[in-house]
Amino acid sequence: MEFKYQYAGESAVSQQDGATAVSFAADTLRAPVQFIAEIRHHVAFREAMSALHRVVLADLRFRGRDHTAYLAWLQANESNLLAEFMSQAGVLKEQVAALQDELKALRKQKDAVLSPFLKAQRAYFDHLYQHNREWWYVLDPVITVHPDLVFFECFSQDESAYARLSFDHTFFEAHGETVYGTTNIDYSQALYDEFQRIRPYHPTRLEIAGTGLSVQTAAADQFVEHKIDVPDSWVRGFLQVSSAMAQPGIKLKLDPMDLHNICHLLKRCKERVGPRSIRVELAPEQPVKMVFEPWNTVLECPRSSHSATETQTIRLWGRRRLLQLERLIPLATTVDVLLLGSGMPSFWQVAAPGWEFTLGLSGWTANDWSRCGQFDLLGARHSVDHATCERILQTLAQQFTATVAQLAQQCALDPEVVASGLLLLSQDGRVIYDLSKGAYRLRELSREPLKISQLVSERENTAAALVVAGQVKKIQIEQGESGYSVTAQINVNGQSYTPYCRIDVDERMTDAGCQCHFYTQNRLYRGPCEHIIATRLAAQRDMVRQKTKSAVSVT
């Protein structure tokens, strides 16, 4: 999926006459966004932006040992090994020796020709990755200006961590006119280095403008244009985050010192064997207890609380990603955590008056947000036409943020329809869920609506085909106080499955199961299987038909 950015100059931090000017170059191809203000809390701004930059560059994917030397030795000795084996034939020994000498000479010539190139290529990419990583591949962060917030969003290079840094307008002293909207900003390693020079005794000015650097002219040769082919997986990751944040889960309230203890323990110890998880043990009316495996080190959080109503244990993997929050600990006053379950995503909100940093982590590092997690399939799935979605979007655009209930009342629509419409809009990259407010915000991820057909999962297409083919049978729907449950029977390629799912009052899937291989291997860690999705789609179709018949009979 191709994204095209054009910046007027480059983002920069300038120091002059004892004052600091932070100027972000915005994408001039998008609708203009403007925000000019004096920063009131310099240290908090510097540390928060530094933490955001750390997430942008984060890449914790496993890298195996370098086998280049071994493969070179194997290639050099392959002839000898082959000759040794073939010597058993006796008759071919002399022929093999001659061919061996000839092959050895040819490979020696090949190595002599390619060795300088391969060595230089490897040294270049190693240096590039270590010292100029922004040249390697970085998706430019997204910034949104709303009447109540200014927030930055970014995605890590390994696609397993999402970060959102938001500032209240009380954090700034605004100057001039503010134009609300969303744009991309140019954010490089050089800009990060300049951030480290911000000091409380230097007045600091923040400027975000669609025209880029205001001190420069708008000459064409001063525009910096980036035209990059962004992998669909990165876009899917951004869209899946919003869907996951809207799911129900267990909420923890930690003290900043608890987060410090977590980071301290992770830095002090290094695991060499598995398991490598944090075992969060919860009991009603008891503080949170965390057990770090494989050492079984227990971390008590005496000042914490949680929303669990029964005793349970939740395991979190990819725990070293929490070190990305380390710089925020001295400034934080609250730490809120949302846990969706073992092996499921978690969201860590570190906040203080005026700012909030949200770190969204996938189930584990290799289980990234895009290819492995299909959390949008757990949300409301009612069919909503394009006109209704646009109606919901236009209503939201008038106030920038609103809850499902508020939009349902203002649009005179059923809350279930609004929830499904918002889910579709979030998949189009046009809205995002605000975890702290429990509401949706207007946020255009790209200049033009995304081609959602490129991002629809194969499982969802397969499920729709099962429903159309009439392979979902014996559908049973049981209504309850907290929602409804559905069971069905599906026959595919001679195999019979009896999937089930439970849906809450907000049309979110809270539990599901199946006998297929995909569910047996992954549970819901990577989203529901096609049989569970088909069961839900078929049940919704039957419920719509039943409502239609009831309405007709009443009239």
Coordinates of C-alpha atoms in Angstrom, one line a residue:
M1 CA 0.0 0.0 0.0
E2 CA 1.6 3.2 -1.2
F3 CA 1.8 6.3 1.0
K4 CA 3.0 9.6 -0.4
Y5 CA 4.3 12.4 1.9
Q6 CA 5.5 15.8 1.0
Y7 CA 7.1 18.0 3.7
A8 CA 8.0 21.7 3.6
G9 CA 11.5 21.3 4.8
E10 CA 12.4 19.0 7.7
S11 CA 11.4 18.9 11.3
A12 CA 14.0 20.6 13.5
V13 CA 14.8 22.1 16.9
S14 CA 16.6 25.4 16.9
Q15 CA 18.3 27.3 19.8
Q16 CA 18.4 31.1 19.6
D17 CA 18.7 33.8 22.2
G18 CA 18.2 31.4 25.1
A19 CA 14.9 30.0 23.5
T20 CA 14.1 26.7 21.9
A21 CA 11.8 26.3 18.8
V22 CA 10.4 22.9 18.0
S23 CA 9.0 22.9 14.5
F24 CA 7.4 19.8 13.0
A25 CA 7.3 19.6 9.2
A26 CA 3.8 18.4 8.4
D27 CA 2.6 16.6 5.2
T28 CA 1.6 19.4 2.8
L29 CA -0.5 17.0 0.7
R30 CA -3.1 16.6 3.5
A31 CA -5.6 19.1 4.8
P32 CA -3.8 21.9 6.7
V33 CA -3.3 21.4 10.5
Q34 CA -1.9 24.2 12.6
F35 CA -0.9 24.4 16.2
I36 CA 1.5 26.9 17.6
A37 CA 2.1 27.1 21.4
E38 CA 4.6 27.6 24.2
I39 CA 5.4 24.4 26.1
R40 CA 4.9 24.8 29.8
H41 CA 6.4 21.6 31.1
H42 CA 9.7 21.1 29.3
V43 CA 11.1 18.0 31.0
A44 CA 7.8 16.1 30.6
F45 CA 7.7 16.9 26.9
R46 CA 11.3 15.9 26.4
E47 CA 11.0 12.6 28.2
A48 CA 7.7 11.7 26.7
M49 CA 8.8 12.4 23.1
S50 CA 12.0 10.4 23.8
A51 CA 9.9 7.4 24.9
L52 CA 7.8 7.7 21.7
H53 CA 11.0 7.7 19.7
R54 CA 12.2 4.6 21.5
V55 CA 9.0 2.8 20.4
V56 CA 9.4 3.9 16.8
L57 CA 12.8 2.3 16.6
A58 CA 12.0 -0.8 18.7
D59 CA 12.7 -4.1 17.0
L60 CA 12.9 -7.1 19.4
R61 CA 12.5 -9.8 16.8
F62 CA 14.7 -12.9 17.4
R63 CA 17.9 -12.9 15.4
G64 CA 19.7 -16.2 15.1
R65 CA 23.4 -16.7 15.1
D66 CA 25.4 -15.7 12.0
H67 CA 26.2 -18.8 10.1
T68 CA 28.1 -17.1 7.3
A69 CA 31.5 -18.5 8.3
Y70 CA 30.1 -22.1 8.7
L71 CA 28.3 -21.9 5.3
A72 CA 31.5 -20.7 3.7
W73 CA 33.4 -23.6 5.2
L74 CA 30.8 -26.0 4.1
Q75 CA 30.9 -24.6 0.6
A76 CA 34.7 -24.9 0.5
N77 CA 34.7 -28.4 1.8
E78 CA 31.6 -29.7 0.0
S79 CA 33.8 -31.2 -2.7
N80 CA 35.9 -33.1 -0.2
L81 CA 32.8 -34.4 1.6
L82 CA 31.3 -35.5 -1.7
A83 CA 34.6 -37.0 -2.8
E84 CA 34.9 -39.0 0.4
F85 CA 31.4 -40.4 0.0
M86 CA 31.9 -41.2 -3.7
S87 CA 35.3 -42.9 -3.0
Q88 CA 33.3 -45.9 -2.0
A89 CA 32.4 -46.4 -5.6
G90 CA 36.1 -46.9 -6.5
V91 CA 35.6 -46.8 -10.3
L92 CA 34.6 -43.0 -10.2
K93 CA 37.3 -41.9 -7.8
E94 CA 39.7 -40.6 -10.5
Q95 CA 36.9 -38.8 -12.3
V96 CA 35.7 -37.2 -9.1
A97 CA 39.2 -36.0 -8.2
A98 CA 39.6 -34.2 -11.6
L99 CA 36.1 -32.6 -11.2
Q100 CA 36.9 -31.7 -7.7
D101 CA 40.0 -29.8 -8.7
E102 CA 38.2 -28.0 -11.4
L103 CA 35.2 -27.1 -9.2
K104 CA 37.6 -25.9 -6.5
A105 CA 39.3 -23.6 -8.9
L106 CA 36.0 -22.1 -10.1
R107 CA 34.7 -21.5 -6.6
K108 CA 38.0 -19.8 -5.7
Q109 CA 37.6 -17.4 -8.6
K110 CA 34.0 -16.8 -7.6
D111 CA 34.9 -16.0 -4.0
A112 CA 37.7 -13.7 -5.1
V113 CA 35.2 -11.7 -7.3
L114 CA 32.3 -11.5 -4.9
S115 CA 34.1 -11.3 -1.5
P116 CA 34.8 -7.5 -1.5
F117 CA 31.2 -6.8 -2.6
L118 CA 29.6 -9.1 0.0
K119 CA 31.8 -7.8 2.8
A120 CA 31.1 -4.1 1.9
Q121 CA 27.4 -4.8 1.6
R122 CA 27.2 -6.5 5.0
A123 CA 29.3 -3.7 6.7
Y124 CA 27.0 -1.1 5.1
F125 CA 23.7 -2.5 6.3
D126 CA 25.2 -3.3 9.8
H127 CA 26.3 0.3 10.1
L128 CA 23.0 1.6 8.7
Y129 CA 20.9 -0.4 11.2
Q130 CA 23.0 0.6 14.2
H131 CA 23.7 4.3 13.5
N132 CA 21.2 5.6 11.0
R133 CA 18.2 3.4 11.7
E134 CA 15.7 6.0 10.5
W135 CA 17.1 5.4 7.0
W136 CA 16.4 1.7 7.4
Y137 CA 12.7 1.9 7.4
V138 CA 10.4 4.1 9.6
L139 CA 6.8 4.9 9.1
D140 CA 6.4 8.6 9.9
P141 CA 4.4 9.2 13.1
V142 CA 0.9 10.6 12.9
I143 CA -0.1 13.7 14.8
T144 CA -3.7 14.8 15.5
V145 CA -4.9 18.1 16.9
H146 CA -8.3 18.1 18.6
P147 CA -10.1 20.7 20.7
D148 CA -9.0 18.9 23.9
L149 CA -5.9 17.0 23.0
V150 CA -2.8 16.9 20.8
F151 CA -1.6 13.4 20.3
F152 CA 1.1 11.5 18.5
E153 CA 0.9 7.9 17.3
C154 CA 3.6 5.5 16.1
F155 CA 4.2 1.9 15.5
S156 CA 7.3 -0.1 16.2
Q157 CA 9.5 -1.7 13.6
D158 CA 8.8 -5.2 14.7
E159 CA 5.1 -4.4 14.5
S160 CA 4.4 -5.6 18.0
A161 CA 4.1 -2.3 19.9
Y162 CA 1.9 0.7 19.4
A163 CA 2.3 4.0 21.2
R164 CA 0.1 7.0 21.6
L165 CA 1.4 10.2 23.4
S166 CA -1.3 12.7 24.2
F167 CA -1.1 16.2 25.7
D168 CA -3.9 18.3 27.1
H169 CA -4.2 21.8 25.9
T170 CA -3.4 22.9 29.4
F171 CA 0.1 21.6 28.7
F172 CA 0.6 24.5 26.3
E173 CA 0.0 28.2 26.0
A174 CA -1.4 28.5 22.5
H175 CA -0.7 31.4 20.1
G176 CA -2.6 32.3 17.0
E177 CA -5.2 30.2 15.3
T178 CA -5.5 26.4 15.8
V179 CA -6.7 24.3 12.9
Y180 CA -7.8 20.8 14.0
G181 CA -7.1 17.7 12.0
T182 CA -4.6 14.9 11.4
T183 CA -1.3 14.8 9.5
N184 CA 2.0 13.0 9.2
I185 CA 5.1 14.5 10.6
D186 CA 8.8 14.1 9.6
Y187 CA 10.5 12.6 12.7
S188 CA 14.2 11.6 12.4
Q189 CA 17.1 10.6 14.6
A190 CA 18.6 14.1 14.4
L191 CA 15.3 15.5 15.7
Y192 CA 15.5 13.1 18.7
D193 CA 19.0 14.2 19.4
E194 CA 17.9 17.8 19.5
F195 CA 15.1 17.0 21.9
Q196 CA 17.7 16.0 24.5
R197 CA 18.9 19.6 24.6
I198 CA 15.5 21.0 25.8
R199 CA 15.9 22.5 29.3
P200 CA 13.3 24.0 31.7
Y201 CA 15.2 27.4 31.8
H202 CA 14.8 27.8 28.0
P203 CA 11.4 28.9 26.7
T204 CA 10.3 26.3 24.2
R205 CA 7.9 26.9 21.3
L206 CA 6.1 24.0 19.5
E207 CA 4.9 24.6 16.0
I208 CA 2.9 22.2 13.8
A209 CA 1.8 23.6 10.5
G210 CA 0.8 22.3 7.1
T211 CA 3.2 24.6 5.4
G212 CA 6.1 23.2 7.4
L213 CA 8.8 25.5 8.7
S214 CA 7.3 29.0 8.8
V215 CA 10.7 30.6 8.5
Q216 CA 11.2 29.2 5.0
T217 CA 9.6 30.1 1.7
A218 CA 7.3 27.8 -0.1
A219 CA 9.7 27.2 -3.0
A220 CA 9.3 23.9 -4.6
D221 CA 12.9 22.9 -4.1
Q222 CA 12.5 23.2 -0.4
F223 CA 9.9 20.4 -0.2
V224 CA 11.1 17.0 1.0
E225 CA 9.0 14.3 -0.7
H226 CA 8.9 10.7 0.6
K227 CA 7.0 8.2 -1.5
I228 CA 7.2 4.8 0.3
D229 CA 5.4 1.5 -0.2
V230 CA 4.1 0.8 3.3
P231 CA 3.5 -2.9 3.9
D232 CA -0.1 -3.8 4.4
S233 CA 0.9 -5.4 7.7
W234 CA 1.8 -2.0 9.2
V235 CA -1.5 -0.5 8.2
R236 CA -3.3 -3.6 9.6
G237 CA -1.4 -3.1 12.8
F238 CA -2.7 0.4 13.3
L239 CA -6.3 -0.7 12.6
Q240 CA -6.1 -3.8 14.9
V241 CA -5.0 -1.7 17.9
S242 CA -8.3 0.3 17.9
S243 CA -10.3 -2.9 17.8
A244 CA -8.4 -4.5 20.6
M245 CA -8.7 -1.4 22.8
A246 CA -12.5 -1.5 22.6
Q247 CA -12.6 -5.1 23.9
P248 CA -13.5 -5.8 27.6
G249 CA -10.8 -6.9 29.9
I250 CA -9.3 -6.8 33.4
K251 CA -8.2 -3.4 34.6
L252 CA -5.3 -2.8 36.9
K253 CA -4.3 0.3 38.8
L254 CA -0.6 0.3 39.7
D255 CA 1.7 2.7 41.4
P256 CA 4.5 4.1 39.3
M257 CA 6.9 2.4 41.8
D258 CA 5.4 -0.9 40.7
L259 CA 6.4 -0.2 37.1
H260 CA 9.9 0.8 38.3
N261 CA 10.2 -2.5 40.1
I262 CA 9.2 -4.4 36.9
C263 CA 11.8 -2.6 34.8
H264 CA 14.5 -3.0 37.5
L265 CA 13.9 -6.7 37.7
L266 CA 14.0 -7.1 33.9
K267 CA 17.2 -5.2 33.7
R268 CA 18.8 -7.0 36.6
C269 CA 18.0 -10.6 35.4
K270 CA 18.5 -12.2 32.1
E271 CA 16.6 -15.4 31.3
R272 CA 18.4 -18.3 29.5
V273 CA 15.6 -20.8 29.5
G274 CA 11.8 -20.6 29.3
P275 CA 9.1 -19.8 30.2
R276 CA 9.7 -16.1 29.8
S277 CA 6.4 -14.6 31.1
I278 CA 4.9 -12.4 33.8
R279 CA 2.3 -14.4 35.6
V280 CA -0.2 -11.9 36.9
E281 CA -2.1 -13.5 39.8
L282 CA -5.4 -11.8 40.8
A283 CA -7.7 -12.5 43.7
P284 CA -10.8 -10.4 44.7
E285 CA -10.0 -7.6 47.1
Q286 CA -6.3 -8.5 47.1
P287 CA -3.4 -6.5 45.6
V288 CA -1.9 -7.5 42.3
K289 CA 0.9 -10.1 42.5
M290 CA 3.3 -10.7 39.6
V291 CA 5.5 -13.8 39.3
F292 CA 8.4 -13.5 36.9
E293 CA 9.3 -16.8 35.2
P294 CA 11.5 -18.8 34.9
W295 CA 13.0 -17.5 38.2
N296 CA 9.6 -17.5 40.0
T297 CA 10.5 -14.1 41.5
V298 CA 7.4 -12.7 43.2
L299 CA 6.7 -9.0 42.9
E300 CA 4.1 -7.7 45.3
C301 CA 2.2 -4.5 44.4
P302 CA 0.7 -3.5 47.8
R303 CA -0.7 -0.1 46.5
S304 CA -2.4 -1.7 43.5
S305 CA -6.0 -2.6 42.7
H306 CA -7.9 -4.5 40.0
S307 CA -11.3 -5.2 38.6
A308 CA -11.2 -9.0 38.7
T309 CA -14.2 -10.6 40.4
E310 CA -12.8 -14.1 40.7
T311 CA -9.4 -15.6 41.2
Q312 CA -7.5 -15.9 38.0
T313 CA -4.0 -15.9 36.4
I314 CA -3.1 -14.0 33.3
R315 CA 0.3 -14.6 31.6
L316 CA 2.0 -11.8 29.6
W317 CA 4.9 -12.5 27.2
G318 CA 7.2 -10.1 25.4
R319 CA 7.8 -8.4 28.8
R320 CA 11.0 -6.6 27.9
R321 CA 9.0 -4.2 25.7
L322 CA 7.9 -2.6 29.0
L323 CA 11.4 -1.1 29.2
Q324 CA 10.2 1.4 26.6
L325 CA 8.3 3.1 29.4
E326 CA 11.3 3.5 31.7
R327 CA 12.0 7.2 31.0
L328 CA 8.4 8.1 32.0
I329 CA 8.5 6.6 35.5
P330 CA 10.0 9.6 37.4
L331 CA 7.2 11.8 35.9
A332 CA 4.2 9.5 36.2
T333 CA 1.5 9.8 38.8
T334 CA -0.7 6.9 37.6
V335 CA -0.2 3.6 35.8
D336 CA -3.4 1.9 34.4
V337 CA -3.2 -1.5 32.7
L338 CA -5.8 -3.3 30.5
L339 CA -5.3 -7.0 30.2
L340 CA -7.4 -8.9 27.6
G341 CA -6.2 -12.4 28.8
S342 CA -3.3 -14.8 28.7
G343 CA -1.4 -14.4 25.4
M344 CA -3.7 -11.5 24.4
P345 CA -2.8 -7.8 24.0
S346 CA -2.2 -5.5 27.0
F347 CA -2.3 -1.7 27.2
W348 CA -0.2 0.2 29.6
Q349 CA -1.2 3.8 30.3
V350 CA 1.4 6.0 32.1
A351 CA 0.0 9.4 32.9
A352 CA 0.5 12.7 34.8
P353 CA -1.4 16.0 34.8
G354 CA -1.3 17.3 31.3
W355 CA -0.1 14.2 29.4
E356 CA -0.7 10.4 28.9
F357 CA 1.4 7.8 27.2
T358 CA -0.3 4.6 26.1
L359 CA 1.8 1.5 25.1
G360 CA -0.2 -1.3 23.4
L361 CA 1.6 -4.6 23.3
S362 CA 0.6 -7.6 21.3
G363 CA 0.4 -11.0 22.9
W364 CA 4.1 -11.6 22.5
T365 CA 6.8 -10.1 20.3
A366 CA 6.6 -12.5 17.4
N367 CA 2.7 -12.4 17.5
D368 CA 2.6 -8.9 15.9
W369 CA -0.5 -6.7 15.6
S370 CA -1.0 -7.3 11.9
R371 CA -0.4 -10.8 10.5
C372 CA -1.2 -12.7 13.7
G373 CA -3.9 -10.8 15.5
Q374 CA -7.4 -10.3 14.0
F375 CA -9.0 -8.6 16.9
D376 CA -11.5 -6.7 14.7
L377 CA -13.3 -10.0 14.3
L378 CA -14.2 -9.9 18.0
G379 CA -16.1 -6.6 17.7
A380 CA -19.6 -5.8 16.6
R381 CA -20.3 -7.4 13.2
H382 CA -23.7 -6.0 12.1
S383 CA -24.1 -5.1 8.4
V384 CA -24.0 -1.3 8.0
D385 CA -24.3 0.4 4.6
H386 CA -22.0 3.1 3.4
A387 CA -24.5 5.9 3.8
T388 CA -25.0 5.0 7.5
C389 CA -21.3 4.9 8.1
E390 CA -20.8 8.3 6.5
R391 CA -23.7 9.7 8.7
I392 CA -22.0 8.4 11.8
L393 CA -18.6 9.8 10.7
Q394 CA -20.0 13.3 9.9
T395 CA -21.7 13.4 13.3
L396 CA -18.5 12.5 15.0
A397 CA -16.6 15.0 12.9
Q398 CA -18.6 17.8 14.4
Q399 CA -17.4 17.1 17.9
F400 CA -14.2 15.1 17.3
T401 CA -14.9 12.6 20.1
A402 CA -18.0 10.8 21.3
T403 CA -19.2 7.6 22.9
V404 CA -21.3 5.0 21.1
A405 CA -24.4 6.0 23.2
Q406 CA -24.0 9.7 22.3
L407 CA -23.7 9.0 18.6
A408 CA -26.6 6.6 18.7
Q409 CA -28.8 9.3 20.3
Q410 CA -27.6 12.1 17.9
C411 CA -28.0 9.9 14.8
A412 CA -31.2 8.3 15.9
L413 CA -29.7 4.8 15.4
D414 CA -29.6 1.6 17.3
P415 CA -26.4 1.5 19.5
E416 CA -25.5 -1.9 17.9
V417 CA -25.6 -0.4 14.4
V418 CA -23.4 2.6 15.6
A419 CA -20.9 0.2 17.2
S420 CA -20.6 -1.8 14.0
G421 CA -20.3 1.3 11.9
L422 CA -17.5 2.6 14.1
L423 CA -15.7 -0.7 13.8
L424 CA -15.9 -0.4 10.0
L425 CA -14.7 3.2 10.2
S426 CA -11.8 2.2 12.4
Q427 CA -10.9 -0.5 9.8
D428 CA -10.9 2.3 7.2
G429 CA -8.4 4.2 9.3
R430 CA -10.9 7.1 9.9
V431 CA -11.6 6.8 13.7
I432 CA -9.8 5.5 16.7
Y433 CA -10.9 4.3 20.1
D434 CA -9.7 6.4 23.1
L435 CA -9.1 4.0 25.9
S436 CA -8.9 6.5 28.7
K437 CA -12.2 8.2 27.8
G438 CA -14.0 5.1 26.5
A439 CA -15.0 7.0 23.4
Y440 CA -14.2 7.2 19.7
R441 CA -12.1 10.0 18.1
L442 CA -11.9 11.2 14.6
R443 CA -8.5 10.4 13.1
E444 CA -7.8 10.0 9.4
L445 CA -4.8 7.7 9.2
S446 CA -4.2 8.5 5.5
R447 CA -5.0 11.3 3.1
E448 CA -7.5 9.1 1.3
P449 CA -9.7 6.3 2.7
L450 CA -7.8 3.0 2.8
K451 CA -8.6 0.2 0.4
I452 CA -10.1 -2.0 3.0
S453 CA -10.4 -4.9 0.4
Q454 CA -6.7 -5.3 0.6
L455 CA -6.8 -5.7 4.4
V456 CA -9.7 -8.1 4.9
S457 CA -8.5 -11.3 6.4
E458 CA -8.7 -14.6 4.5
R459 CA -10.6 -16.1 7.5
E460 CA -13.3 -13.6 7.2
N461 CA -13.7 -14.2 3.4
T462 CA -13.8 -18.0 4.1
A463 CA -16.4 -17.5 6.8
A464 CA -18.7 -15.5 4.5
A465 CA -18.4 -18.2 1.8
L466 CA -19.5 -20.8 4.3
V467 CA -22.6 -18.8 5.2
V468 CA -23.5 -18.1 1.6
A469 CA -23.0 -21.8 0.7
G470 CA -25.4 -22.8 3.5
Q471 CA -22.9 -24.9 5.4
V472 CA -23.7 -23.4 8.8
K473 CA -26.6 -25.5 10.2
K474 CA -28.4 -26.3 13.4
I475 CA -28.0 -22.7 14.7
Q476 CA -29.1 -22.3 18.3
I477 CA -29.3 -18.8 19.9
E478 CA -29.8 -18.5 23.7
Q479 CA -30.5 -15.0 25.1
G480 CA -29.2 -14.0 28.5
E481 CA -28.9 -11.0 30.8
S482 CA -25.4 -10.3 29.7
G483 CA -25.8 -11.0 26.0
Y484 CA -26.4 -14.1 24.0
S485 CA -24.6 -17.3 23.0
V486 CA -24.7 -19.2 19.7
T487 CA -23.9 -22.8 18.7
A488 CA -23.9 -24.3 15.2
Q489 CA -22.7 -27.3 13.2
I490 CA -20.5 -26.8 10.2
N491 CA -19.4 -29.6 7.7
V492 CA -16.3 -28.9 5.7
N493 CA -14.4 -31.4 3.5
G494 CA -15.9 -34.3 5.4
Q495 CA -15.1 -32.8 8.8
S496 CA -17.8 -31.8 11.3
Y497 CA -17.3 -28.9 13.7
T498 CA -19.6 -27.5 16.4
P499 CA -18.3 -24.0 17.1
Y500 CA -19.8 -21.7 19.7
C501 CA -19.4 -18.0 20.7
R502 CA -20.7 -15.7 23.4
I503 CA -21.6 -12.1 22.6
D504 CA -22.1 -9.4 25.3
V505 CA -24.6 -6.5 25.3
D506 CA -22.1 -4.3 23.4
E507 CA -21.9 -6.9 20.6
R508 CA -18.4 -7.9 21.5
M509 CA -17.3 -11.5 21.4
T510 CA -16.2 -12.5 24.9
D511 CA -15.6 -16.2 24.5
A512 CA -15.6 -18.8 21.7
G513 CA -14.5 -22.3 20.9
C514 CA -14.1 -24.8 18.1
Q515 CA -12.6 -28.2 17.3
C516 CA -10.6 -27.2 14.3
H517 CA -6.8 -27.2 14.1
F518 CA -6.5 -23.4 14.0
Y519 CA -8.4 -22.9 17.3
T520 CA -6.7 -25.9 18.9
Q521 CA -3.3 -24.4 18.2
N522 CA -4.0 -20.7 18.8
R523 CA -7.3 -20.4 20.9
L524 CA -8.2 -16.7 20.4
Y525 CA -4.7 -15.4 20.6
R526 CA -4.8 -14.7 16.8
G527 CA -8.5 -14.0 16.6
P528 CA -11.3 -16.4 16.0
C529 CA -11.2 -19.2 13.3
E530 CA -13.4 -19.1 10.2
H531 CA -15.9 -21.5 11.7
I532 CA -16.6 -19.2 14.8
I533 CA -16.9 -16.2 12.5
A534 CA -19.3 -18.1 10.2
T535 CA -21.4 -19.1 13.3
R536 CA -21.7 -15.5 14.4
L537 CA -22.5 -14.2 10.9
A538 CA -25.2 -16.8 10.4
A539 CA -26.7 -16.1 13.8
Q540 CA -26.9 -12.4 13.1
R541 CA -28.5 -13.1 9.7
D542 CA -31.2 -15.2 11.5
M543 CA -31.7 -12.5 14.2
V544 CA -32.2 -9.9 11.5
R545 CA -34.7 -12.1 9.7
Q546 CA -36.6 -12.7 12.9
K547 CA -36.8 -9.0 13.7
T548 CA -38.1 -8.3 10.2
K549 CA -40.8 -10.9 10.5
S550 CA -41.8 -9.5 13.9
A551 CA -42.0 -6.0 12.5
V552 CA -44.1 -7.2 9.5
S553 CA -46.5 -9.2 11.8
V554 CA -47.0 -6.1 14.0
T555 CA -47.9 -3.9 11.1

